[in-house]
PDB file of C-alpha atoms in Angstrom:
ATOM      1  CA  LEU A   1      11.633  27.434 -14.985  1.00 75.00           C
ATOM      2  CA  ASN A   2      13.316  29.188 -18.538  1.00 85.00           C
ATOM      3  CA  ALA A   3      15.447  25.578 -18.528  1.00 82.00           C
ATOM      4  CA  GLU A   4      17.929  24.297 -20.377  1.00 81.00           C
ATOM      5  CA  CYS A   5      16.840  20.292 -21.253  1.00 80.00           C
ATOM      6  CA  MET A   6      18.544  17.375 -22.531  1.00 77.00           C
ATOM      7  CA  LEU A   7      16.844  13.946 -23.231  1.00 78.00           C
ATOM      8  CA  TYR A   8      18.772  11.223 -21.992  1.00 80.00           C
ATOM      9  CA  LEU A   9      18.364   8.637 -25.284  1.00 83.00           C
ATOM     10  CA  ALA A  10      18.996   5.037 -23.236  1.00 87.00           C
ATOM     11  CA  PRO A  11      17.220   1.938 -23.141  1.00 89.00           C
ATOM     12  CA  LEU A  12      16.364   1.932 -19.172  1.00 89.00           C
ATOM     13  CA  PHE A  13      17.488  -1.870 -18.927  1.00 91.00           C
ATOM     14  CA  VAL A  14      20.249  -3.314 -20.008  1.00 94.00           C
ATOM     15  CA  ASP A  15      21.193  -6.596 -20.998  1.00 94.00           C
ATOM     16  CA  SER A  16      24.940  -6.181 -18.598  1.00 95.00           C
ATOM     17  CA  ALA A  17      26.848  -3.904 -16.111  1.00 95.00           C
ATOM     18  CA  GLU A  18      29.178  -4.241 -19.237  1.00 96.00           C
ATOM     19  CA  THR A  19      27.071  -2.603 -21.518  1.00 95.00           C
ATOM     20  CA  LYS A  20      25.512   0.113 -19.718  1.00 94.00           C
ATOM     21  CA  ARG A  21      29.014   1.263 -19.892  1.00 94.00           C
ATOM     22  CA  ALA A  22      29.824   0.776 -22.575  1.00 94.00           C
ATOM     23  CA  LEU A  23      26.523   3.239 -23.418  1.00 92.00           C
ATOM     24  CA  ILE A  24      28.634   5.801 -21.005  1.00 93.00           C
ATOM     25  CA  GLU A  25      31.609   6.119 -22.024  1.00 92.00           C
ATOM     26  CA  ASP A  26      31.223   5.082 -25.034  1.00 92.00           C
ATOM     27  CA  CYS A  27      28.358   6.306 -26.469  1.00 89.00           C
ATOM     28  CA  GLY A  28      27.605   9.816 -25.041  1.00 85.00           C
ATOM     29  CA  LEU A  29      25.095   9.161 -21.433  1.00 90.00           C
ATOM     30  CA  ASN A  30      28.249  10.202 -19.596  1.00 91.00           C
ATOM     31  CA  ARG A  31      28.537  13.735 -21.454  1.00 89.00           C
ATOM     32  CA  LEU A  32      25.139  14.289 -19.905  1.00 88.00           C
ATOM     33  CA  LEU A  33      25.825  12.494 -16.108  1.00 90.00           C
ATOM     34  CA  GLU A  34      28.341  15.418 -16.550  1.00 91.00           C
ATOM     35  CA  VAL A  35      25.256  17.806 -16.837  1.00 91.00           C
ATOM     36  CA  ALA A  36      23.349  16.112 -14.079  1.00 91.00           C
ATOM     37  CA  LYS A  37      26.649  16.585 -11.625  1.00 93.00           C
ATOM     38  CA  THR A  38      25.686  20.805 -12.039  1.00 93.00           C
ATOM     39  CA  LEU A  39      22.012  20.771 -11.743  1.00 92.00           C
ATOM     40  CA  ASP A  40      19.812  23.647  -9.669  1.00 92.00           C
ATOM     41  CA  LEU A  41      17.109  22.075  -9.888  1.00 92.00           C
ATOM     42  CA  ALA A  42      15.323  19.101 -10.532  1.00 93.00           C
ATOM     43  CA  ILE A  43      12.245  17.599 -10.514  1.00 93.00           C
ATOM     44  CA  ILE A  44      11.616  13.437  -9.109  1.00 95.00           C
ATOM     45  CA  SER A  45       8.948  11.828  -8.617  1.00 95.00           C
ATOM     46  CA  CYS A  46       8.411   8.212  -6.351  1.00 95.00           C
ATOM     47  CA  GLY A  47       6.742   5.120  -6.668  1.00 92.00           C
ATOM     48  CA  ASP A  48       6.524   2.156  -4.392  1.00 90.00           C
ATOM     49  CA  LEU A  49       7.158  -1.215  -4.935  1.00 87.00           C
ATOM     50  CA  GLY A  50       3.974  -3.363  -3.537  1.00 75.00           C
ATOM     51  CA  THR A  51       2.554  -6.043  -4.604  1.00 70.00           C
ATOM     52  CA  THR A  52      -0.801  -2.615  -6.057  1.00 71.00           C
ATOM     53  CA  GLY A  53       2.703  -0.357  -5.664  1.00 74.00           C
ATOM     54  CA  SER A  54       3.036   2.509  -7.930  1.00 73.00           C
ATOM     55  CA  SER A  55       5.652   1.698  -9.689  1.00 74.00           C
ATOM     56  CA  MET A  56       5.733   1.743 -13.548  1.00 74.00           C
ATOM     57  CA  THR A  57       9.394   0.680 -13.218  1.00 76.00           C
ATOM     58  CA  MET A  58       7.881  -2.813 -12.390  1.00 76.00           C
ATOM     59  CA  ASP A  59       6.398  -2.908 -15.264  1.00 78.00           C
ATOM     60  CA  PHE A  60       9.579  -3.988 -17.234  1.00 81.00           C
ATOM     61  CA  LEU A  61      10.867  -6.324 -14.965  1.00 84.00           C
ATOM     62  CA  SER A  62      10.926 -10.261 -14.852  1.00 85.00           C
ATOM     63  CA  PRO A  63       8.784 -11.316 -11.473  1.00 85.00           C
ATOM     64  CA  ALA A  64      11.709 -12.637 -10.083  1.00 89.00           C
ATOM     65  CA  GLU A  65      12.919  -9.671 -10.980  1.00 89.00           C
ATOM     66  CA  ARG A  66      10.774  -8.081  -8.975  1.00 86.00           C
ATOM     67  CA  ASP A  67      10.587 -10.401  -6.422  1.00 89.00           C
ATOM     68  CA  ALA A  68      14.938 -10.579  -5.722  1.00 92.00           C
ATOM     69  CA  LEU A  69      13.825  -5.868  -5.049  1.00 93.00           C
ATOM     70  CA  ARG A  70      11.007  -6.762  -2.224  1.00 91.00           C
ATOM     71  CA  ALA A  71      13.659  -9.584  -0.954  1.00 94.00           C
ATOM     72  CA  ALA A  72      16.923  -6.993  -0.612  1.00 96.00           C
ATOM     73  CA  GLY A  73      13.917  -4.174   1.001  1.00 96.00           C
ATOM     74  CA  ALA A  74      13.319  -2.623  -1.785  1.00 95.00           C
ATOM     75  CA  ILE A  75      10.597  -0.258  -1.081  1.00 94.00           C
ATOM     76  CA  CYS A  76       9.774   2.219  -3.029  1.00 94.00           C
ATOM     77  CA  ASP A  77      11.327   3.884  -6.981  1.00 93.00           C
ATOM     78  CA  ALA A  78      12.363   7.339  -7.848  1.00 95.00           C
ATOM     79  CA  GLY A  79      14.045   7.836 -10.789  1.00 91.00           C
ATOM     80  CA  CYS A  80      14.468   3.434 -11.153  1.00 91.00           C
ATOM     81  CA  ASN A  81      16.934   4.228  -8.074  1.00 95.00           C
ATOM     82  CA  PHE A  82      14.837   1.324  -5.538  1.00 95.00           C
ATOM     83  CA  LEU A  83      14.876   2.888  -2.534  1.00 97.00           C
ATOM     84  CA  ASP A  84      15.418   1.294   1.623  1.00 97.00           C
ATOM     85  CA  ALA A  85      12.166   1.945   3.948  1.00 96.00           C
ATOM     86  CA  GLU A  86      15.783   5.008   5.285  1.00 97.00           C
ATOM     87  CA  GLY A  87      16.396   6.024   1.652  1.00 97.00           C
ATOM     88  CA  HIS A  88      19.689   3.714   1.290  1.00 97.00           C
ATOM     89  CA  ASP A  89      19.761   2.371  -2.027  1.00 96.00           C
ATOM     90  CA  VAL A  90      19.611  -1.528  -2.535  1.00 96.00           C
ATOM     91  CA  ASP A  91      22.314  -3.744  -4.222  1.00 92.00           C
ATOM     92  CA  THR A  92      21.447  -6.252  -7.093  1.00 91.00           C
ATOM     93  CA  PRO A  93      22.604  -6.989 -10.077  1.00 91.00           C
ATOM     94  CA  LEU A  94      18.853  -5.115 -11.856  1.00 91.00           C
ATOM     95  CA  ARG A  95      20.792  -1.555 -10.732  1.00 92.00           C
ATOM     96  CA  HIS A  96      24.147  -2.968 -12.539  1.00 94.00           C
ATOM     97  CA  ARG A  97      22.079  -3.219 -15.024  1.00 94.00           C
ATOM     98  CA  ILE A  98      19.983   0.375 -14.839  1.00 93.00           C
ATOM     99  CA  VAL A  99      21.382   2.928 -17.550  1.00 94.00           C
ATOM    100  CA  ASN A 100      19.601   6.330 -15.386  1.00 93.00           C
ATOM    101  CA  VAL A 101      21.043   9.551 -12.767  1.00 94.00           C
ATOM    102  CA  ASP A 102      22.296   7.618  -9.696  1.00 93.00           C
ATOM    103  CA  LEU A 103      20.032   9.679  -6.341  1.00 96.00           C
ATOM    104  CA  GLY A 104      23.461  10.618  -5.102  1.00 94.00           C
ATOM    105  CA  THR A 105      23.892  12.883  -8.221  1.00 95.00           C
ATOM    106  CA  ILE A 106      20.138  14.100  -8.203  1.00 95.00           C
ATOM    107  CA  SER A 107      20.908  14.858  -4.417  1.00 95.00           C
ATOM    108  CA  GLU A 108      23.331  17.761  -5.035  1.00 94.00           C
ATOM    109  CA  ALA A 109      21.035  19.616  -7.108  1.00 94.00           C
ATOM    110  CA  GLY A 110      20.804  22.760  -5.542  1.00 94.00           C
ATOM    111  CA  HIS A 111      17.479  22.740  -5.163  1.00 95.00           C
ATOM    112  CA  VAL A 112      15.182  18.917  -5.598  1.00 96.00           C
ATOM    113  CA  ILE A 113      11.474  19.033  -5.450  1.00 96.00           C
ATOM    114  CA  LEU A 114      10.023  15.288  -4.600  1.00 98.00           C
ATOM    115  CA  ALA A 115       6.359  15.654  -6.226  1.00 97.00           C
ATOM    116  CA  ALA A 116       4.245  12.266  -5.776  1.00 96.00           C
ATOM    117  CA  GLY A 117       0.918  11.845  -3.460  1.00 96.00           C
ATOM    118  CA  GLY A 118      -1.098   8.559  -2.641  1.00 95.00           C
ATOM    119  CA  ALA A 119      -1.385   7.219   1.448  1.00 95.00           C
ATOM    120  CA  LYS A 120       0.420   4.491   0.359  1.00 93.00           C
ATOM    121  CA  ARG A 121       4.046   6.883  -1.430  1.00 94.00           C
ATOM    122  CA  ALA A 122       3.926   7.668   1.918  1.00 96.00           C
ATOM    123  CA  VAL A 123       6.809   5.345   3.664  1.00 96.00           C
ATOM    124  CA  ALA A 124       7.821   5.367  -0.438  1.00 96.00           C
ATOM    125  CA  ILE A 125       7.681   9.435   0.041  1.00 97.00           C
ATOM    126  CA  ARG A 126       9.888   9.504   3.353  1.00 97.00           C
ATOM    127  CA  ALA A 127      13.087   7.354   2.030  1.00 98.00           C
ATOM    128  CA  THR A 128      12.963  10.033  -1.248  1.00 98.00           C
ATOM    129  CA  VAL A 129      13.334  12.416   0.653  1.00 97.00           C
ATOM    130  CA  LEU A 130      15.915  11.064   3.241  1.00 97.00           C
ATOM    131  CA  ARG A 131      17.622   9.736   0.269  1.00 97.00           C
ATOM    132  CA  THR A 132      17.665  13.059  -1.492  1.00 96.00           C
ATOM    133  CA  LYS A 133      17.852  15.162   0.573  1.00 91.00           C
ATOM    134  CA  CYS A 134      14.309  17.399  -0.738  1.00 95.00           C
ATOM    135  CA  ARG A 135      13.513  20.109   0.037  1.00 92.00           C
ATOM    136  CA  THR A 136       9.609  20.351  -0.950  1.00 97.00           C
ATOM    137  CA  LEU A 137       8.081  18.361  -1.339  1.00 98.00           C
ATOM    138  CA  ILE A 138       4.725  18.589  -3.931  1.00 98.00           C
ATOM    139  CA  THR A 139       1.642  16.071  -2.741  1.00 98.00           C
ATOM    140  CA  ASP A 140      -2.067  15.426  -1.662  1.00 98.00           C
ATOM    141  CA  GLU A 141      -3.913  15.502   2.223  1.00 98.00           C
ATOM    142  CA  ALA A 142      -3.975  11.456   2.338  1.00 97.00           C
ATOM    143  CA  ALA A 143      -0.151  10.910   2.368  1.00 97.00           C
ATOM    144  CA  ALA A 144       0.880  14.557   4.014  1.00 98.00           C
ATOM    145  CA  ASN A 145      -1.205  12.954   6.646  1.00 98.00           C
ATOM    146  CA  ALA A 146       0.731   9.054   6.713  1.00 97.00           C
ATOM    147  CA  LEU A 147       3.251  10.679   6.429  1.00 97.00           C
ATOM    148  CA  LEU A 148       2.682  12.319  10.065  1.00 97.00           C
ATOM    149  CA  SER A 149       1.768   9.178  11.343  1.00 96.00           C
ATOM    150  CA  LEU A 150       5.527   7.577  10.581  1.00 93.00           C
TER     151      LEU A 150
END
């Protein structure tokens, strides 16, 4: 790809929105967020939040936080952005403590590629495509068939 890469060295979850703000504004993460606004290409994945879900972020959350996400309608995450089935951001207090690049920014990249598979992820894939304006999907036959039946 001949790409220039930058590390996003930050904790994924912090204790408060104030800590998140301080990391972004005072510790240089704002520079990376500005770079993210000019991406030519973004390659992302997504995971589902079901009880046997594939989202690795769920391992970092307490049972109460997982339950709150599901109760608020979250069905998947992409880059630790939690989405409902229609691809809308799910707004819980947790959202304001996550240090990540917002999918609104990702969706502005010149080209978005989503790589995700498995029939169980079909709803998550659909939500992520809707949210990111993804133009290229790399998936497997099981997910493709499940997507066609949604």
